[in-house]
C-alpha cells in the first residue's frame, strides 16, 4: 500500500464546472449516437454530424482544469471537466498566455484566463476568477506574476 503524498490546493474552479459538464453530456451523447448510427446504417454523413457535436466537448473537457494540487515532489495533479487526472511535471509547462478581456457582441468584458502549454500534451485552460487560495504558490507553479492575477475583489 502506498502512502499518499501531501498536497497543496492551488486552484479550484467551483460549482460552475457542473454547469459546463451538464452542457457537455448531451453533446457527447448526441455525437456518440450519430457515430453509432453511422456504423449501423453505413451512412458516413452522420460522422460529419457527430464530429462538431462531440469533438469540442471532448477537447475542452480534457483541457479545462477544475482542480489543481501541487504534490510533495513538485509535480502538479490536474483534474479536468471530464474527470481526467493529469500528473504534470513543472518542467513540462510552457510560458502561460494570459488574457484579461474577452470580446462579446456589445464590447469587451473582464474575463481573465490563462492557457498553459504542456510539452507533448494538451494544454491547460485556467479561469483566473476561480478560487486560488495561495496566489503566490499558484503564481510560482505556473510562472505567472502575482501582480497579473486578478484581485479577490474582482469576483
mmCIF file of N, CA and C in Angstrom, residues 20 24 54-65 80-82 115 125:
data_model
loop_
_atom_site.group_PDB
_atom_site.id
_atom_site.type_symbol
_atom_site.label_atom_id
_atom_site.label_comp_id
_atom_site.label_asym_id
_atom_site.label_seq_id
_atom_site.Cartn_x
_atom_site.Cartn_y
_atom_site.Cartn_z
ATOM 1 N N UNK A 20 -20.916 23.403 -16.870
ATOM 2 C CA UNK A 20 -20.243 23.025 -18.123
ATOM 3 C C UNK A 20 -20.389 21.530 -18.384
ATOM 4 N N UNK A 24 -22.012 19.590 -21.602
ATOM 5 C CA UNK A 24 -21.176 18.696 -22.408
ATOM 6 C C UNK A 24 -21.800 17.315 -22.569
ATOM 7 N N UNK A 54 -19.415 16.278 -30.770
ATOM 8 C CA UNK A 54 -18.619 15.635 -29.724
ATOM 9 C C UNK A 54 -17.204 16.189 -29.577
ATOM 10 N N UNK A 55 -16.536 16.534 -30.660
ATOM 11 C CA UNK A 55 -15.119 16.907 -30.568
ATOM 12 C C UNK A 55 -14.841 18.143 -29.712
ATOM 13 N N UNK A 56 -15.621 19.231 -29.817
ATOM 14 C CA UNK A 56 -15.344 20.369 -28.925
ATOM 15 C C UNK A 56 -15.501 20.009 -27.443
ATOM 16 N N UNK A 57 -16.520 19.209 -27.132
ATOM 17 C CA UNK A 57 -16.727 18.811 -25.742
ATOM 18 C C UNK A 57 -15.589 17.912 -25.256
ATOM 19 N N UNK A 58 -15.135 17.013 -26.115
ATOM 20 C CA UNK A 58 -14.012 16.152 -25.735
ATOM 21 C C UNK A 58 -12.745 16.965 -25.494
ATOM 22 N N UNK A 59 -12.471 17.923 -26.374
ATOM 23 C CA UNK A 59 -11.262 18.739 -26.230
ATOM 24 C C UNK A 59 -11.332 19.596 -24.962
ATOM 25 N N UNK A 60 -12.395 20.395 -24.847
ATOM 26 C CA UNK A 60 -12.492 21.291 -23.692
ATOM 27 C C UNK A 60 -12.606 20.513 -22.386
ATOM 28 N N UNK A 61 -13.260 19.371 -22.430
ATOM 29 C CA UNK A 61 -13.370 18.553 -21.234
ATOM 30 C C UNK A 61 -12.042 18.024 -20.741
ATOM 31 N N UNK A 62 -11.078 17.939 -21.631
ATOM 32 C CA UNK A 62 -9.749 17.436 -21.243
ATOM 33 C C UNK A 62 -8.752 18.540 -20.917
ATOM 34 N N UNK A 63 -9.046 19.807 -21.303
ATOM 35 C CA UNK A 63 -8.080 20.876 -21.024
ATOM 36 C C UNK A 63 -8.527 21.846 -19.936
ATOM 37 N N UNK A 64 -9.828 21.984 -19.696
ATOM 38 C CA UNK A 64 -10.300 22.921 -18.673
ATOM 39 C C UNK A 64 -10.065 22.305 -17.293
ATOM 40 N N UNK A 65 -9.229 22.961 -16.518
ATOM 41 C CA UNK A 65 -8.899 22.472 -15.172
ATOM 42 C C UNK A 65 -10.000 22.848 -14.194
ATOM 43 N N UNK A 80 -9.679 17.557 -14.629
ATOM 44 C CA UNK A 80 -10.349 18.288 -15.701
ATOM 45 C C UNK A 80 -11.866 18.104 -15.651
ATOM 46 N N UNK A 81 -12.563 18.802 -16.534
ATOM 47 C CA UNK A 81 -14.025 18.715 -16.601
ATOM 48 C C UNK A 81 -14.520 17.288 -16.829
ATOM 49 N N UNK A 82 -13.795 16.506 -17.609
ATOM 50 C CA UNK A 82 -14.207 15.130 -17.888
ATOM 51 C C UNK A 82 -13.632 14.150 -16.874
ATOM 52 N N UNK A 115 -3.895 30.165 -20.746
ATOM 53 C CA UNK A 115 -3.616 28.903 -21.433
ATOM 54 C C UNK A 115 -2.183 28.554 -21.089
ATOM 55 N N UNK A 125 -6.275 24.950 -19.494
ATOM 56 C CA UNK A 125 -7.006 26.215 -19.508
ATOM 57 C C UNK A 125 -7.426 26.540 -18.084
#
